[in-house]
PDB file of C-alpha atoms in Angstrom:
ATOM      1  CA  MET A1137     113.671 123.409  59.595  1.00 51.00           C
ATOM      2  CA  VAL A1138     110.701 121.193  60.359  1.00 50.00           C
ATOM      3  CA  LYS A1139     107.585 123.236  61.723  1.00 60.00           C
ATOM      4  CA  LYS A1140     106.640 121.958  65.061  1.00 72.00           C
ATOM      5  CA  GLY A1141     102.772 120.966  65.389  1.00 81.00           C
ATOM      6  CA  LEU A1142     100.278 122.616  68.153  1.00 86.00           C
ATOM      7  CA  SER A1143     100.354 121.129  71.415  1.00 91.00           C
ATOM      8  CA  PHE A1144      96.731 119.638  72.742  1.00 92.00           C
ATOM      9  CA  ASP A1145      96.412 122.874  74.922  1.00 92.00           C
ATOM     10  CA  GLU A1146      97.394 125.202  71.918  1.00 93.00           C
ATOM     11  CA  LYS A1147      94.436 123.461  69.821  1.00 92.00           C
ATOM     12  CA  ARG A1148      91.949 123.639  72.559  1.00 93.00           C
ATOM     13  CA  ASP A1149      92.828 127.294  72.749  1.00 93.00           C
ATOM     14  CA  ARG A1150      92.004 127.825  69.126  1.00 93.00           C
ATOM     15  CA  ILE A1151      88.851 125.918  68.842  1.00 93.00           C
ATOM     16  CA  ILE A1152      87.464 127.401  71.871  1.00 93.00           C
ATOM     17  CA  LYS A1153      88.338 131.068  70.420  1.00 92.00           C
ATOM     18  CA  ILE A1154      86.163 130.011  67.253  1.00 92.00           C
ATOM     19  CA  PHE A1155      83.312 129.712  69.398  1.00 91.00           C
ATOM     20  CA  PHE A1156      83.965 132.780  71.277  1.00 90.00           C
ATOM     21  CA  ASP A1157      84.832 134.919  68.161  1.00 90.00           C
ATOM     22  CA  LYS A1158      81.479 133.836  66.074  1.00 87.00           C
ATOM     23  CA  LYS A1159      79.186 133.258  69.023  1.00 87.00           C
ATOM     24  CA  GLU A1160      77.256 130.757  66.711  1.00 91.00           C
ATOM     25  CA  VAL A1161      76.216 127.141  67.110  1.00 92.00           C
ATOM     26  CA  PHE A1162      78.078 124.446  65.109  1.00 93.00           C
ATOM     27  CA  ASN A1163      78.206 120.844  64.005  1.00 92.00           C
ATOM     28  CA  LEU A1164      81.191 119.021  63.968  1.00 91.00           C
ATOM     29  CA  LYS A1165      81.809 119.183  60.268  1.00 92.00           C
ATOM     30  CA  GLU A1166      81.688 123.169  60.543  1.00 93.00           C
ATOM     31  CA  LEU A1167      84.170 123.019  63.542  1.00 93.00           C
ATOM     32  CA  GLU A1168      86.463 120.526  61.439  1.00 92.00           C
ATOM     33  CA  LYS A1169      86.781 123.209  58.574  1.00 92.00           C
ATOM     34  CA  LEU A1170      87.016 126.049  60.925  1.00 93.00           C
ATOM     35  CA  GLY A1171      89.771 124.420  62.823  1.00 92.00           C
ATOM     36  CA  ALA A1172      91.552 123.544  59.908  1.00 90.00           C
ATOM     37  CA  LYS A1173      91.855 127.042  59.072  1.00 91.00           C
ATOM     38  CA  GLU A1174      93.200 127.749  62.469  1.00 90.00           C
ATOM     39  CA  GLY A1175      95.812 125.383  62.081  1.00 90.00           C
ATOM     40  CA  VAL A1176      94.201 122.438  63.969  1.00 90.00           C
ATOM     41  CA  VAL A1177      94.537 119.104  62.121  1.00 89.00           C
ATOM     42  CA  LEU A1178      90.999 118.349  60.783  1.00 87.00           C
ATOM     43  CA  GLN A1179      91.250 114.673  62.424  1.00 91.00           C
ATOM     44  CA  THR A1180      91.980 115.767  65.744  1.00 91.00           C
ATOM     45  CA  VAL A1181      89.129 118.620  66.031  1.00 92.00           C
ATOM     46  CA  LYS A1182      86.447 115.746  67.249  1.00 92.00           C
ATOM     47  CA  GLU A1183      88.812 114.983  69.984  1.00 94.00           C
ATOM     48  CA  VAL A1184      89.427 118.419  70.946  1.00 92.00           C
ATOM     49  CA  VAL A1185      86.192 119.550  71.140  1.00 93.00           C
ATOM     50  CA  GLN A1186      85.101 116.392  73.273  1.00 94.00           C
ATOM     51  CA  SER A1187      87.747 117.748  75.681  1.00 93.00           C
ATOM     52  CA  LEU A1188      86.289 120.901  76.147  1.00 93.00           C
ATOM     53  CA  VAL A1189      82.831 119.308  76.327  1.00 92.00           C
ATOM     54  CA  ASP A1190      84.024 117.263  79.210  1.00 92.00           C
ATOM     55  CA  ASP A1191      85.500 120.275  80.881  1.00 90.00           C
ATOM     56  CA  ASN A1192      82.303 122.120  80.525  1.00 88.00           C
ATOM     57  CA  LEU A1193      84.071 124.584  78.374  1.00 90.00           C
ATOM     58  CA  VAL A1194      81.978 123.993  75.470  1.00 92.00           C
ATOM     59  CA  GLN A1195      78.028 122.880  75.465  1.00 91.00           C
ATOM     60  CA  GLN A1196      76.670 119.970  73.300  1.00 90.00           C
ATOM     61  CA  ASP A1197      73.212 118.910  72.537  1.00 90.00           C
ATOM     62  CA  LYS A1198      71.912 116.553  70.070  1.00 87.00           C
ATOM     63  CA  ILE A1199      69.122 117.377  67.505  1.00 85.00           C
ATOM     64  CA  GLY A1200      67.794 114.370  65.545  1.00 84.00           C
ATOM     65  CA  SER A1201      70.932 112.606  64.667  1.00 85.00           C
ATOM     66  CA  ALA A1202      73.371 115.650  64.661  1.00 85.00           C
ATOM     67  CA  ASN A1203      75.332 116.936  67.567  1.00 89.00           C
ATOM     68  CA  PHE A1204      75.512 120.657  67.645  1.00 94.00           C
ATOM     69  CA  PHE A1205      78.020 122.640  69.966  1.00 93.00           C
ATOM     70  CA  TRP A1206      78.197 126.326  71.225  1.00 92.00           C
ATOM     71  CA  ALA A1207      79.939 128.074  74.085  1.00 90.00           C
ATOM     72  CA  LEU A1208      79.702 131.302  75.832  1.00 80.00           C
ATOM     73  CA  PRO A1209      82.294 133.310  77.506  1.00 76.00           C
ATOM     74  CA  SER A1210      80.622 133.795  80.570  1.00 67.00           C
ATOM     75  CA  THR A1211      80.030 130.186  81.073  1.00 63.00           C
ATOM     76  CA  ALA A1212      83.654 129.312  80.086  1.00 55.00           C
ATOM     77  CA  VAL A1213      85.076 131.994  82.815  1.00 61.00           C
ATOM     78  CA  GLN A1214      82.266 130.273  85.548  1.00 57.00           C
ATOM     79  CA  THR A1215      83.462 127.033  84.687  1.00 64.00           C
ATOM     80  CA  ARG A1216      87.209 127.840  84.798  1.00 60.00           C
ATOM     81  CA  LYS A1217      86.592 129.670  88.307  1.00 60.00           C
ATOM     82  CA  VAL A1218      84.993 126.512  89.662  1.00 58.00           C
ATOM     83  CA  LYS A1219      88.092 124.498  88.560  1.00 61.00           C
ATOM     84  CA  ILE A1220      90.154 127.331  90.224  1.00 67.00           C
ATOM     85  CA  ASP A1221      88.272 127.056  93.422  1.00 63.00           C
ATOM     86  CA  ALA A1222      88.601 123.332  93.361  1.00 68.00           C
ATOM     87  CA  LEU A1223      92.269 123.534  92.821  1.00 70.00           C
ATOM     88  CA  GLU A1224      92.833 126.086  95.506  1.00 72.00           C
ATOM     89  CA  ALA A1225      90.494 123.852  97.966  1.00 71.00           C
ATOM     90  CA  ASP A1226      93.187 120.801  96.876  1.00 72.00           C
ATOM     91  CA  VAL A1227      95.941 123.063  97.644  1.00 68.00           C
ATOM     92  CA  GLU A1228      94.759 124.139 101.031  1.00 75.00           C
ATOM     93  CA  LYS A1229      94.409 120.537 101.948  1.00 74.00           C
ATOM     94  CA  LEU A1230      97.671 119.363 100.589  1.00 69.00           C
ATOM     95  CA  LYS A1231      99.058 122.196 102.847  1.00 71.00           C
ATOM     96  CA  ALA A1232      96.994 120.979 105.764  1.00 75.00           C
ATOM     97  CA  GLU A1233      98.367 117.258 105.377  1.00 74.00           C
ATOM     98  CA  LYS A1234     101.875 118.636 104.970  1.00 74.00           C
ATOM     99  CA  SER A1235     101.792 120.524 108.312  1.00 73.00           C
ATOM    100  CA  ALA A1236     100.113 117.174 110.146  1.00 76.00           C
ATOM    101  CA  LEU A1237     102.866 115.112 108.360  1.00 72.00           C
ATOM    102  CA  LEU A1238     105.725 117.702 109.548  1.00 73.00           C
ATOM    103  CA  LYS A1239     104.459 117.733 113.344  1.00 77.00           C
ATOM    104  CA  ARG A1240     104.138 113.969 113.181  1.00 79.00           C
ATOM    105  CA  LYS A1241     107.835 114.048 112.147  1.00 70.00           C
ATOM    106  CA  ARG A1242     108.633 116.065 115.044  1.00 75.00           C
ATOM    107  CA  GLU A1243     106.834 114.158 117.371  1.00 73.00           C
ATOM    108  CA  ALA A1244     108.721 111.063 115.855  1.00 66.00           C
ATOM    109  CA  THR A1245     112.064 112.936 116.162  1.00 66.00           C
ATOM    110  CA  GLU A1246     111.162 113.827 120.114  1.00 65.00           C
ATOM    111  CA  ASP A1247     110.145 110.100 120.801  1.00 61.00           C
ATOM    112  CA  ARG A1248     113.316 108.920 119.322  1.00 62.00           C
ATOM    113  CA  GLN A1249     115.324 111.193 121.788  1.00 60.00           C
ATOM    114  CA  ASP A1250     113.232 110.002 124.571  1.00 60.00           C
ATOM    115  CA  SER A1251     114.042 106.365 123.590  1.00 67.00           C
ATOM    116  CA  ASP A1252     117.702 107.126 124.004  1.00 71.00           C
ATOM    117  CA  GLU A1253     116.896 108.495 127.378  1.00 74.00           C
ATOM    118  CA  ARG A1254     115.051 105.716 128.454  1.00 73.00           C
ATOM    119  CA  ALA A1255     117.738 103.101 127.404  1.00 76.00           C
ATOM    120  CA  ALA A1256     120.271 105.101 129.208  1.00 79.00           C
ATOM    121  CA  LYS A1257     117.992 105.072 132.337  1.00 79.00           C
ATOM    122  CA  LEU A1258     117.553 101.176 131.863  1.00 81.00           C
ATOM    123  CA  GLN A1259     120.864 100.714 131.754  1.00 84.00           C
ATOM    124  CA  ARG A1260     122.005 102.733 134.661  1.00 85.00           C
ATOM    125  CA  LEU A1261     118.837 101.140 136.493  1.00 84.00           C
ATOM    126  CA  ALA A1262     120.601  97.634 135.637  1.00 85.00           C
ATOM    127  CA  GLU A1263     123.998  98.857 137.049  1.00 87.00           C
ATOM    128  CA  LEU A1264     122.722 100.313 140.215  1.00 85.00           C
ATOM    129  CA  GLN A1265     120.850  96.898 141.055  1.00 85.00           C
ATOM    130  CA  LYS A1266     123.791  94.864 140.106  1.00 85.00           C
ATOM    131  CA  GLU A1267     125.900  97.167 142.269  1.00 83.00           C
ATOM    132  CA  GLN A1268     123.229  96.733 145.263  1.00 82.00           C
ATOM    133  CA  ALA A1269     123.271  93.138 144.785  1.00 82.00           C
ATOM    134  CA  ALA A1270     127.053  92.934 145.062  1.00 81.00           C
ATOM    135  CA  LEU A1271     127.058  95.063 148.270  1.00 77.00           C
ATOM    136  CA  ASN A1272     124.429  92.976 149.886  1.00 74.00           C
ATOM    137  CA  LYS A1273     126.340  89.935 149.177  1.00 74.00           C
ATOM    138  CA  GLU A1274     129.648  91.396 150.496  1.00 70.00           C
ATOM    139  CA  LEU A1275     127.562  92.803 153.500  1.00 69.00           C
ATOM    140  CA  GLU A1276     126.104  89.650 154.427  1.00 70.00           C
ATOM    141  CA  GLN A1277     129.791  88.285 154.709  1.00 66.00           C
ATOM    142  CA  TYR A1278     130.519  91.237 157.232  1.00 59.00           C
ATOM    143  CA  ARG A1279     127.462  91.661 158.897  1.00 60.00           C
ATOM    144  CA  LYS A1280     128.465  89.662 162.187  1.00 54.00           C
ATOM    145  CA  ASN A1281     132.194  90.694 162.132  1.00 55.00           C
ATOM    146  CA  ASP A1282     133.524  94.450 161.883  1.00 56.00           C
ATOM    147  CA  PRO A1283     130.565  97.125 163.003  1.00 58.00           C
ATOM    148  CA  GLU A1284     132.256  99.903 161.118  1.00 63.00           C
ATOM    149  CA  THR A1285     132.523  98.101 157.958  1.00 58.00           C
ATOM    150  CA  VAL A1286     129.043  96.901 158.188  1.00 55.00           C
ATOM    151  CA  ASN A1287     127.883 100.469 158.862  1.00 63.00           C
ATOM    152  CA  LYS A1288     129.660 101.884 155.763  1.00 67.00           C
ATOM    153  CA  LEU A1289     128.546  99.006 153.499  1.00 61.00           C
ATOM    154  CA  THR A1290     124.945  99.623 154.960  1.00 67.00           C
ATOM    155  CA  SER A1291     125.228 103.153 154.141  1.00 75.00           C
ATOM    156  CA  GLU A1292     126.336 102.333 150.317  1.00 71.00           C
ATOM    157  CA  ALA A1293     123.743  99.581 149.845  1.00 70.00           C
ATOM    158  CA  LYS A1294     121.134 102.262 151.209  1.00 74.00           C
ATOM    159  CA  ILE A1295     122.410 104.845 148.729  1.00 78.00           C
ATOM    160  CA  ALA A1296     122.328 102.310 145.819  1.00 70.00           C
ATOM    161  CA  TRP A1297     118.836 101.029 146.893  1.00 66.00           C
ATOM    162  CA  GLU A1298     117.673 104.829 146.963  1.00 77.00           C
ATOM    163  CA  SER A1299     119.362 105.256 143.505  1.00 72.00           C
ATOM    164  CA  ALA A1300     117.806 102.181 142.023  1.00 72.00           C
ATOM    165  CA  ASN A1301     114.363 103.250 143.338  1.00 73.00           C
ATOM    166  CA  ARG A1302     114.534 106.960 141.930  1.00 80.00           C
ATOM    167  CA  TRP A1303     115.592 105.380 138.334  1.00 71.00           C
ATOM    168  CA  THR A1304     112.791 103.149 138.654  1.00 75.00           C
ATOM    169  CA  ASP A1305     110.266 106.154 139.329  1.00 73.00           C
ATOM    170  CA  ASN A1306     111.962 108.157 136.526  1.00 70.00           C
ATOM    171  CA  ILE A1307     111.177 104.949 133.872  1.00 77.00           C
ATOM    172  CA  CYS A1308     107.478 104.908 135.241  1.00 77.00           C
ATOM    173  CA  VAL A1309     107.036 108.564 134.798  1.00 74.00           C
ATOM    174  CA  VAL A1310     108.529 108.434 131.200  1.00 71.00           C
ATOM    175  CA  LYS A1311     106.245 105.103 130.420  1.00 73.00           C
ATOM    176  CA  ARG A1312     103.273 106.960 131.490  1.00 79.00           C
ATOM    177  CA  TRP A1313     104.039 109.979 129.143  1.00 75.00           C
ATOM    178  CA  ILE A1314     104.383 107.464 126.258  1.00 75.00           C
ATOM    179  CA  LEU A1315     101.007 105.715 127.142  1.00 76.00           C
ATOM    180  CA  ASP A1316      99.379 109.110 127.424  1.00 80.00           C
ATOM    181  CA  LYS A1317     100.935 110.153 123.936  1.00 71.00           C
ATOM    182  CA  GLN A1318      99.828 106.597 122.528  1.00 75.00           C
ATOM    183  CA  PRO A1319      96.659 105.791 123.564  1.00 78.00           C
ATOM    184  CA  GLY A1320      96.465 102.666 121.368  1.00 79.00           C
ATOM    185  CA  MET A1321      99.580 100.950 122.877  1.00 77.00           C
ATOM    186  CA  SER A1322      99.109  98.936 125.864  1.00 83.00           C
ATOM    187  CA  GLU A1323     101.726  98.704 128.963  1.00 82.00           C
ATOM    188  CA  SER A1324     102.904  95.184 127.952  1.00 82.00           C
ATOM    189  CA  ASP A1325     103.588  96.267 124.243  1.00 81.00           C
ATOM    190  CA  LEU A1326     105.576  99.181 125.548  1.00 74.00           C
ATOM    191  CA  ASN A1327     107.644  96.924 127.832  1.00 78.00           C
ATOM    192  CA  LYS A1328     108.276  94.442 125.489  1.00 81.00           C
ATOM    193  CA  HIS A1329     109.536  97.143 122.759  1.00 72.00           C
ATOM    194  CA  PHE A1330     111.864  98.905 125.115  1.00 72.00           C
ATOM    195  CA  GLU A1331     112.545  95.432 126.819  1.00 79.00           C
ATOM    196  CA  ILE A1332     111.698  96.597 130.274  1.00 80.00           C
ATOM    197  CA  PRO A1333     110.462  93.927 132.796  1.00 82.00           C
ATOM    198  CA  ASN A1334     107.018  93.561 133.196  1.00 76.00           C
ATOM    199  CA  GLU A1335     107.774  93.068 137.085  1.00 76.00           C
ATOM    200  CA  LEU A1336     109.753  96.261 137.381  1.00 70.00           C
ATOM    201  CA  ASP A1337     108.851  97.886 140.601  1.00 75.00           C
ATOM    202  CA  THR A1338     110.758  99.675 143.471  1.00 72.00           C
ATOM    203  CA  LEU A1339     112.816  97.660 145.864  1.00 68.00           C
ATOM    204  CA  ASP A1340     112.283  97.030 149.387  1.00 73.00           C
ATOM    205  CA  TRP A1341     114.730  97.911 152.000  1.00 60.00           C
ATOM    206  CA  LYS A1342     115.327  94.256 153.546  1.00 63.00           C
ATOM    207  CA  ILE A1343     118.848  94.851 155.209  1.00 59.00           C
ATOM    208  CA  LYS A1344     118.776  94.392 158.718  1.00 55.00           C
ATOM    209  CA  LEU A1345     121.665  94.516 161.142  1.00 50.00           C
TER     210      LEU A1345
END
């Protein structure tokens, strides 16, 4: 069975252990020899040591033309604590972002539900307006004839008129709610998006007998 080599993290652990156990200052050649005894391939020691220096777990200083390395357990502990604190801060930040995204998702879901409701109201409004127009046309044909028929049609037309205005008011209330929730949206953009006529307004009662 072929023996599996050390992972990069395992190499780091063995090199840092050399520093902690011996509590001495080393040059690179010394570390390569000591690392090889611990199972770290000599050619990889330089890279491993540099990664420890980059993470502030090992200190480095240049004296003359030679580089010297050392590490103290207390320094490593503090460095790791700083790293842990930073990671915990990142976790909290991600939690806050997740919470914000979930809130936006809930609001988007509510908006979609409101969109369905608005579509139903617009459809019902169109039906009522069409119904009123038909009743008005029929009423015009009978207005000079049968008074009883005229009164009945007038009553039906007025009910349709009141219903149309009530639905118009409902749509206006929903529009105001959306504009309050979405400050960046203009009323014209909202009308265009939901196919609401810009001239939408309550109807005047114009039927005279």
